[in-house]
Structure formats: C-alpha cells, structure tokens
Short mmCIF file of C-alpha atoms in Angstrom, two decimals:
data_model
loop_
_atom_site.label_atom_id
_atom_site.label_comp_id
_atom_site.label_asym_id
_atom_site.label_seq_id
_atom_site.Cartn_x
_atom_site.Cartn_y
_atom_site.Cartn_z
CA MET A 852 0.00 0.00 0.00
CA ILE A 853 2.81 2.39 0.96
CA TYR A 854 4.63 1.53 -2.27
CA PHE A 855 1.66 2.47 -4.45
CA PHE A 856 0.98 5.54 -2.33
CA LEU A 857 4.61 6.65 -2.78
CA LEU A 858 4.39 5.95 -6.50
CA VAL A 859 1.28 8.15 -6.85
CA THR A 860 2.88 10.92 -4.77
CA MET A 861 6.08 10.86 -6.85
CA ARG A 862 4.00 11.03 -10.02
CA LEU A 863 2.12 14.01 -8.59
CA MET A 864 5.45 15.69 -7.83
CA GLY A 865 6.21 15.65 -11.55
CA LYS A 866 8.37 13.91 -14.11
CA LYS A 867 11.44 15.98 -13.36
CA GLN A 868 11.60 14.16 -10.04
CA LEU A 869 12.69 11.03 -11.86
CA GLY A 870 15.47 12.61 -13.88
CA GLU A 871 17.44 15.75 -13.23
CA LEU A 872 17.16 16.35 -9.52
CA GLN A 873 17.68 19.80 -8.09
CA PRO A 874 19.03 19.89 -4.50
CA PHE A 875 15.59 20.38 -2.88
CA GLU A 876 14.10 17.61 -5.02
CA PHE A 877 16.92 15.29 -4.05
CA ALA A 878 16.32 16.07 -0.35
CA ILE A 879 12.59 15.41 -0.67
CA THR A 880 13.19 12.13 -2.51
CA LEU A 881 15.56 10.91 0.21
CA ILE A 882 13.16 11.85 3.01
CA ALA A 883 10.15 10.32 1.23
CA ALA A 884 12.03 7.03 0.82
CA ASP A 885 12.94 6.99 4.50
CA LEU A 886 9.41 7.88 5.65
CA ALA A 887 7.94 5.07 3.58
CA CYS A 888 10.17 2.58 5.41
CA ILE A 889 9.07 3.50 8.94
CA PRO A 890 5.63 1.80 9.05
CA MET A 891 6.93 -1.07 6.93
CA SER A 892 9.77 -1.90 9.32
CA ASP A 893 7.84 -1.47 12.59
CA THR A 894 4.36 -3.00 12.86
CA SER A 895 3.57 -1.01 16.01
CA VAL A 896 3.74 2.22 14.01
CA PRO A 897 0.45 3.13 12.26
CA ILE A 898 0.56 3.38 8.48
CA LEU A 899 -0.57 7.01 8.78
CA TYR A 900 2.84 7.81 10.30
CA GLY A 901 4.27 7.19 6.84
CA LEU A 902 1.43 8.52 4.70
CA VAL A 903 0.83 11.89 6.36
CA PRO A 904 4.48 13.07 6.21
CA ILE A 905 4.74 11.93 2.56
CA LEU A 906 1.61 13.95 1.74
CA THR A 907 3.06 16.90 3.65
CA LEU A 908 6.25 16.61 1.59
CA PHE A 909 4.16 16.63 -1.57
CA VAL A 910 2.53 19.91 -0.48
CA ILE A 911 5.91 21.41 0.48
CA HIS A 912 7.38 20.29 -2.83
CA LEU A 913 4.54 21.90 -4.76
CA VAL A 914 4.84 25.17 -2.82
CA LEU A 915 8.62 25.26 -3.38
CA THR A 916 8.18 24.45 -7.07
CA LYS A 917 5.66 27.28 -7.51
CA LEU A 918 7.88 29.74 -5.61
CA ILE A 919 10.90 28.70 -7.66
CA LYS A 920 8.89 29.14 -10.85
CA HIS A 921 7.73 32.64 -9.95
CA SER A 922 10.77 34.11 -8.16
CA ILE A 923 14.24 34.18 -9.69
CA LYS A 924 15.77 35.25 -6.37
CA PHE A 925 14.14 32.33 -4.55
CA ARG A 926 15.23 30.01 -7.37
CA ARG A 927 18.84 31.09 -6.84
CA VAL A 928 18.60 30.57 -3.10
CA ILE A 929 17.11 27.08 -3.38
CA ASN A 930 18.74 25.73 -6.55
CA GLY A 931 21.90 27.82 -6.74
CA LYS A 932 23.01 29.13 -10.11
CA PRO A 933 25.06 27.77 -13.00
CA ILE A 934 28.76 28.47 -12.58
CA VAL A 935 31.27 29.01 -15.38
CA VAL A 936 34.36 26.90 -14.71
CA ILE A 937 36.06 27.32 -18.10
CA ASP A 938 35.86 30.50 -20.13
CA SER A 939 37.90 32.22 -22.83
CA THR A 940 40.74 32.82 -20.32
CA GLY A 941 40.97 29.10 -19.43
CA ILE A 942 40.14 27.16 -16.31
CA ASN A 943 38.80 29.30 -13.49
CA TYR A 944 40.61 27.68 -10.58
CA LYS A 945 39.07 29.94 -7.95
CA THR A 946 35.59 28.90 -9.03
CA ILE A 947 36.30 25.19 -9.13
CA SER A 948 37.88 25.47 -5.67
CA GLU A 949 34.69 27.10 -4.39
CA LEU A 950 32.75 24.17 -5.83
CA ASP A 951 35.10 21.74 -4.05
CA MET A 952 35.97 20.30 -7.46
CA THR A 953 39.44 19.11 -8.32
CA ILE A 954 41.09 19.45 -11.72
CA ASN A 955 40.66 15.68 -12.06
CA ASP A 956 36.90 16.02 -11.47
CA LEU A 957 36.74 18.71 -14.11
CA LEU A 958 38.74 16.69 -16.65
CA GLU A 959 36.57 13.64 -15.93
CA SER A 960 33.41 15.65 -16.56
CA LEU A 961 34.90 17.07 -19.75
CA ARG A 962 35.73 13.56 -20.98
CA GLY A 963 32.18 12.55 -20.14
CA ALA A 964 30.99 15.36 -22.39
CA GLY A 965 33.27 14.12 -25.19
CA TYR A 966 36.21 16.53 -24.85
CA PHE A 967 39.58 15.19 -23.83
CA SER A 968 41.37 18.51 -23.43
CA PRO A 969 40.30 21.85 -21.90
CA SER A 970 41.89 23.44 -24.97
CA GLN A 971 38.91 22.18 -27.01
CA VAL A 972 36.47 24.03 -24.76
CA HIS A 973 35.32 27.60 -25.10
CA TYR A 974 32.96 27.57 -22.13
CA ALA A 975 32.15 24.94 -19.51
CA ILE A 976 29.36 25.51 -17.03
CA VAL A 977 28.47 23.50 -13.94
CA GLU A 978 24.67 23.42 -13.90
CA THR A 979 22.54 23.59 -10.75
CA ASN A 980 21.94 19.83 -10.88
CA GLY A 981 25.70 19.15 -11.03
CA ASP A 982 25.92 18.40 -14.76
CA LEU A 983 28.71 19.96 -16.82
CA THR A 984 27.58 21.68 -20.00
CA VAL A 985 30.28 22.33 -22.59
CA LEU A 986 30.40 24.80 -25.45
CA PRO A 987 33.32 23.67 -27.65
CA LYS A 988 35.56 26.04 -29.57
CA SER A 989 34.20 26.54 -33.08
CA ILE A 990 36.99 24.48 -34.67
CA TYR A 991 35.82 21.48 -32.61
CA THR A 992 32.13 21.98 -33.36
CA PRO A 993 30.63 19.47 -35.81
CA LEU A 994 29.75 20.90 -39.20
CA THR A 995 26.09 21.53 -39.87
CA SER A 996 24.20 21.91 -43.11
CA LYS A 997 23.92 25.60 -42.26
CA ASP A 998 27.73 25.94 -42.07
CA LEU A 999 28.01 24.33 -45.51
CA GLY A 1000 25.17 26.41 -46.95
CA LEU A 1001 23.34 23.24 -47.95
CA GLU A 1002 19.62 22.96 -48.37
CA VAL A 1003 18.35 19.82 -46.76
CA PRO A 1004 14.88 18.28 -46.96
CA GLN A 1005 12.49 19.25 -44.21
CA GLN A 1006 13.09 17.23 -41.08
CA ALA A 1007 10.82 14.24 -40.66
CA SER A 1008 8.26 14.52 -37.89
CA VAL A 1009 8.20 12.38 -34.80
CA PRO A 1010 6.83 8.97 -35.82
CA TYR A 1011 3.49 7.91 -34.39
CA MET A 1012 3.33 4.41 -32.96
CA ILE A 1013 0.40 2.66 -34.65
CA ILE A 1014 0.97 -0.94 -33.51
CA CYS A 1015 3.01 -1.79 -30.45
CA GLU A 1016 3.59 -5.44 -29.55
CA GLY A 1017 0.50 -6.49 -31.48
CA LYS A 1018 -1.77 -3.84 -29.97
CA LEU A 1019 -3.41 -1.20 -32.15
CA LEU A 1020 -3.15 2.33 -30.70
CA SER A 1021 -6.30 4.01 -31.95
CA GLN A 1022 -5.50 7.41 -30.39
CA ASN A 1023 -2.21 7.57 -32.34
CA MET A 1024 -4.05 6.48 -35.50
CA GLN A 1025 -6.29 9.52 -35.16
CA LEU A 1026 -3.29 11.82 -34.61
CA ALA A 1027 -1.50 10.40 -37.65
CA GLY A 1028 -4.66 10.41 -39.77
CA ILE A 1029 -4.43 6.68 -40.47
CA SER A 1030 -7.58 4.61 -40.86
CA SER A 1031 -8.09 0.99 -39.86
CA GLU A 1032 -8.45 0.25 -43.55
CA THR A 1033 -4.93 1.57 -44.23
CA VAL A 1034 -3.48 -0.48 -41.38
CA ARG A 1035 -5.20 -3.57 -42.78
CA LYS A 1036 -3.74 -2.81 -46.25
CA ILE A 1037 -0.22 -2.54 -44.77
CA LEU A 1038 -0.60 -5.83 -42.92
CA ASP A 1039 -2.09 -7.58 -45.98
CA LYS A 1040 0.73 -6.36 -48.21
CA TYR A 1041 3.34 -8.01 -45.99
CA ASP A 1042 1.12 -10.98 -45.16
CA LEU A 1043 1.08 -10.23 -41.45
CA LYS A 1044 -1.46 -10.48 -38.68
CA GLN A 1045 -1.73 -7.61 -36.20
CA LYS A 1046 -0.54 -9.69 -33.27
CA LYS A 1047 2.59 -10.67 -35.23
CA VAL A 1048 3.70 -7.03 -35.50
CA LEU A 1049 6.22 -5.80 -32.96
CA LEU A 1050 6.16 -2.18 -34.09
CA LEU A 1051 4.51 -0.11 -36.79
CA THR A 1052 5.22 3.61 -36.95
CA VAL A 1053 4.25 6.32 -39.41
CA THR A 1054 5.50 9.89 -39.83
CA ASP A 1055 3.57 12.94 -41.04
CA ASN A 1056 5.15 12.59 -44.49
CA GLY A 1057 4.01 9.01 -44.76
CA GLU A 1058 7.18 7.06 -43.96
CA LEU A 1059 6.37 3.66 -42.52
CA PHE A 1060 8.52 1.47 -40.32
CA LEU A 1061 7.22 -2.05 -39.90
CA GLN A 1062 8.94 -4.51 -37.57
CA PRO A 1063 7.32 -7.96 -37.50
CA ILE A 1064 8.08 -10.17 -34.51
CA SER A 1065 9.92 -12.88 -36.44
CA LYS A 1066 10.75 -11.25 -39.79
CA PRO A 1067 13.18 -8.52 -40.85
CA ALA A 1068 12.08 -4.88 -40.55
CA VAL A 1069 10.53 -3.09 -43.54
CA LEU A 1070 10.99 0.58 -44.37
CA THR A 1071 8.30 1.77 -46.77
CA SER A 1072 5.81 4.56 -47.31
CA LEU A 1073 2.06 5.02 -47.36
CA ASN A 1074 2.21 5.85 -51.09
CA GLU A 1075 3.91 2.55 -51.82
CA VAL A 1076 1.28 0.67 -49.82
CA ASN A 1077 -1.59 2.51 -51.50
CA ASN A 1078 -0.10 1.95 -54.97
CA GLY A 1079 -0.06 -1.76 -54.37
CA MET B 1369 -3.96 23.22 -11.90
CA GLY B 1370 -4.96 19.67 -10.98
CA ARG B 1371 -1.89 19.30 -8.80
CA ILE B 1372 -2.59 22.58 -7.01
CA ILE B 1373 -6.15 21.48 -6.25
CA THR B 1374 -4.86 18.11 -5.04
CA ALA B 1375 -2.30 19.88 -2.85
CA ILE B 1376 -4.95 22.20 -1.36
CA ILE B 1377 -7.25 19.24 -0.65
CA VAL B 1378 -4.35 17.33 0.92
CA PHE B 1379 -3.28 20.34 3.01
CA VAL B 1380 -6.79 21.04 4.30
CA SER B 1381 -7.34 17.33 4.99
CA ILE B 1382 -4.09 17.06 6.97
CA ILE B 1383 -4.90 20.12 9.08
CA THR B 1384 -8.53 19.05 9.68
CA PHE B 1385 -7.61 15.48 10.45
CA GLY B 1386 -4.80 16.64 12.73
CA VAL B 1387 -7.06 18.99 14.70
CA LEU B 1388 -9.80 16.34 15.06
CA ASP B 1389 -7.23 13.78 16.11
CA GLN B 1390 -5.85 16.09 18.79
CA VAL B 1391 -9.36 16.83 20.08
CA ASN B 1392 -10.06 13.10 20.27
CA LEU B 1393 -6.75 12.49 22.05
CA HIS B 1394 -7.41 15.15 24.71
CA ASN B 1395 -11.01 14.01 25.20
CA THR B 1396 -10.04 10.35 25.54
CA PHE B 1397 -7.25 10.88 28.05
CA GLY B 1398 -9.30 13.51 29.90
CA GLN B 1399 -12.16 11.06 30.28
CA LEU B 1400 -9.78 8.30 31.38
CA ILE B 1401 -8.41 10.53 34.15
CA GLU B 1402 -11.96 11.54 35.19
CA LYS B 1403 -13.14 7.93 35.32
CA THR B 1404 -10.08 6.91 37.32
CA GLU B 1405 -10.61 9.78 39.78
CA TYR B 1406 -14.20 8.61 40.23
CA ILE B 1407 -13.08 5.05 40.96
CA GLU B 1408 -10.43 6.38 43.35
CA GLN B 1409 -13.09 8.37 45.19
CA LEU B 1410 -15.26 5.24 45.45
CA ALA B 1411 -12.26 3.40 46.88
CA ILE B 1412 -11.66 6.20 49.40
CA ASP B 1413 -15.35 5.93 50.39
CA GLU B 1414 -14.82 2.14 50.62
CA GLU B 1415 -17.54 1.45 48.04
CA TYR B 1416 -15.54 -1.39 46.53
CA ASP B 1417 -18.41 -3.20 44.78
CA LYS B 1418 -19.34 -0.08 42.86
CA ALA B 1419 -15.63 0.59 42.19
CA GLY B 1420 -15.33 -2.93 40.73
CA VAL B 1421 -18.29 -2.37 38.38
CA GLU B 1422 -16.94 1.02 37.28
CA THR B 1423 -13.46 -0.45 36.69
CA LYS B 1424 -14.89 -3.17 34.43
CA LYS B 1425 -16.88 -0.54 32.53
CA MET B 1426 -13.76 1.60 32.19
CA LEU B 1427 -11.75 -1.39 30.91
CA GLU B 1428 -14.30 -2.06 28.14
CA TRP B 1429 -14.54 1.64 27.32
CA TRP B 1430 -10.76 1.93 27.07
CA LYS B 1431 -10.50 -1.09 24.76
CA CYS B 1432 -12.83 0.66 22.27
CA LYS B 1433 -10.96 3.94 22.57
CA ARG B 1434 -7.62 2.18 22.25
CA ASP B 1435 -8.61 0.72 18.86
CA ILE B 1436 -9.29 4.25 17.57
CA LEU B 1437 -6.12 5.73 19.07
CA GLU B 1438 -4.01 2.94 17.57
CA LEU B 1439 -4.96 4.14 14.08
CA THR B 1440 -2.96 7.30 14.59
CA TYR B 1441 -0.50 6.69 17.44
CA PRO B 1442 2.24 4.10 17.94
CA HIS B 1443 0.73 1.03 19.60
CA ASP B 1444 3.53 0.83 22.16
CA GLU B 1445 2.45 4.17 23.63
CA ILE B 1446 -1.13 2.98 24.07
CA LYS B 1447 -0.98 -0.69 25.00
CA ASP B 1448 0.37 -0.29 28.59
CA LEU B 1449 -2.75 1.43 29.91
CA VAL B 1450 -5.01 -1.56 29.35
CA VAL B 1451 -2.66 -3.61 31.53
CA LEU B 1452 -2.81 -1.01 34.29
CA ILE B 1453 -6.62 -0.88 34.23
CA ALA B 1454 -6.80 -4.67 34.25
CA GLN B 1455 -4.41 -4.63 37.21
CA LEU B 1456 -6.73 -2.20 39.05
CA ASP B 1457 -9.64 -4.55 38.34
CA GLY B 1458 -7.53 -7.43 39.66
CA TYR B 1459 -6.85 -5.62 42.94
CA ILE B 1460 -10.58 -5.08 43.49
CA VAL B 1461 -11.58 -8.63 42.51
CA SER B 1462 -8.92 -10.13 44.81
CA ASN B 1463 -9.89 -7.76 47.67
CA GLN B 1464 -6.46 -6.09 47.75
CA PHE B 1465 -8.13 -2.76 48.48
CA ASP B 1466 -4.96 -1.15 49.84
CA ASN B 1467 -3.55 -1.18 46.32
CA VAL B 1468 -6.61 0.36 44.60
CA ILE B 1469 -5.81 4.00 45.37
CA TYR B 1470 -2.14 3.45 44.55
CA SER B 1471 -3.18 1.86 41.21
CA CYS B 1472 -5.57 4.74 40.41
CA GLU B 1473 -2.81 7.27 41.03
CA PHE B 1474 -0.53 5.28 38.77
CA ILE B 1475 -3.11 5.21 35.94
CA LYS B 1476 -3.78 8.95 36.26
CA GLU B 1477 -0.09 9.80 36.20
CA ASP B 1478 0.58 7.47 33.27
CA ALA B 1479 -2.39 8.87 31.30
CA ALA B 1480 -1.24 12.45 31.90
CA ASN B 1481 2.29 11.49 30.89
CA LYS B 1482 1.16 9.77 27.68
CA LEU B 1483 -1.05 12.71 26.78
CA ASN B 1484 1.94 14.96 27.29
CA ILE B 1485 4.02 12.82 24.91
CA LEU B 1486 1.39 12.34 22.21
CA ALA B 1487 -0.22 15.79 22.14
CA PHE B 1488 0.89 18.35 19.59
CA ARG B 1489 3.33 20.55 21.44
CA PHE B 1490 6.23 22.55 20.12
CA LYS B 1491 8.65 20.76 22.43
CA ASN B 1492 7.42 17.40 21.09
CA VAL B 1493 8.03 18.55 17.52
CA LEU B 1494 11.60 19.59 18.38
#
C-alpha cells in the first residue's frame, strides 16, 4: 500500500523528479524514501505515520516548485546558479575550488561530455543539478548543413506508434490520420497479422517502419502501400 | 492546476484530520483521568463493589478507545494502559483494596504522561 501511495505521490510531484534532480528535489526524494520505510519496518507504528508526512512533503514540494517558478531570487537561493568553470581565459581555478571540485573532477566531466582537453572548450558551465555543460571552440564543433550552406529536406516529424507489440493504438491512428483500412492494407501487403507485429510507426510525411516479430524490418511509405 | 487542487485538498485534509485527532486524544485521556478519579473516590469511600463495576466498565470503554487511538498513534504508547486498568480490576476482585488507590494514582499519572508525549506541542516537535 505504501509503495503504491509513494508511487502516486512521486507522479504528482512531476516527471522531473525522476530525472534531473535539483538539491531540494533530491532532499525530498531521500526523506520520502525513509518515511515510507518507517511503518513497513515497525508493525507497532500506524501506516498514517508514513502517509501523512509523505503527503506533507508533496505539499511542500509543490509550494517550493511554484515559488521557484515565480521568483528568480528564490530560485537562486534554493537551486543555486550555474557556474562558469572554463571561459575564454581558461580554467577558473578559484571557481572550481569554491565548488570543491578538483582538476581531475573537471577533466573527468569534460571527458564525459566528449572533450579530452580543456583546450577544445570555449565555455564549460556546472549546472545547478551538477551536470557539466560544454560549449566547444568553433573548430571542434561538428559541421552543420547551415555551415556548408546546404539545403536539406524538411526534417521528418516524430513517428506515431500505430501498432506496439501487437496492440493497435487508436488514439495515435487519429493523430497520424491513419484509418483501420490503411493499417489492414499494410498488414495484408506483408502478409502479417496484427498480433505478429512488434512495431509499426508512421511519420507525417508518410514514412512507414514495420517490424514484424519474427521477420526482418521493412521501411516503406504510405504511397507505396496505397499503390499496391 | 490539478496538482494545485490536489495539494490544497491534501493540506486542508491534513490540518482538519490533525485537529480532530488532537481533540479526540485530549477528550479520551481527559475522560480516562476523570473515570479513574471517580473510581479512586469510590475506593476512598470504601464502596468497593461499585468501584469494581466502574473499573470493568472503564476497561471495556478503554479497549474501544484504544482501537481508535491505535490508528494514529504508535501502539507501544497505548498498550500499557489496558494492563494497568486490568491490574486495578484485579486488585478489586482479589480484595487487595490497599492497592486500589495506589493503582488509580498510577493510571492517572501514566495517562497524563502519555497525553503529554502524544499531544501536539512545540517541544514534542523539536
């Protein structure tokens, strides 16, 4: 019961809770985990001893989140602010000392970001959640079509999942503008039954990706299917 | 917006439930002390038969109240009192009347002490 209650509370706290934790979110997560254990480990403690504090944390979390959203000053107090550790003059040793970081920590974070030397980096910033964000020097930046002055076709849209593990997702069909008739045509063309399809996706410009459970994947288009 | 409404409902529920719980706690322990004082007075007046009946009634009453209190308070803090009341009943049933007043004082002191521990007080929060 406590597990499901905690699950619901964490979902109410928001998705960010599961990923990039700010300091106050990390503190709340730790406390919530500990509170959930109390009634589970001691049968003489009522279950409300775990539930009420978790609910209180949820309210506190929501209040803090709203305050952080509306006040930049409060946001800085609670979350801190991003700190530049490498700039155009090189490594800012005073700053990394204030962060209790060593040069080894900094180099490790740089390697994690894909840069093996500080000389490749124009700016490096330690974010409020502890991540290091790197802006490389322009000579180390990958070329883009814009740099080359190339015109590229319009980027494909996010594919809609139409069949997932044999199940038809009717809401996605509506979003993609695909009818049941079209899905049936696709399946007939490749001699497949719906339950034998692992994944079928379609993009706005009609690109289809069909992955049967026990056959190789097929990359095709709606036009091709409609033309027989 | 849904989360804000949920949070407001949760906040109001916690405060309301907390206040009602504290009222119930004070009432229950207050009544226990009153009932014990009454039994003590009967013992002082040497009305032991009536004291025995009242003690049995108090024991049953406390068992009902205990079940409610155990929903919100640690059982260890509550369970001792039923033993003390049963002990008081035992003294009356076995005609050990000298111990009745002593036992009543013990129950009163223990009830006041438990109320002091369980009630919402700033020093308890700290």
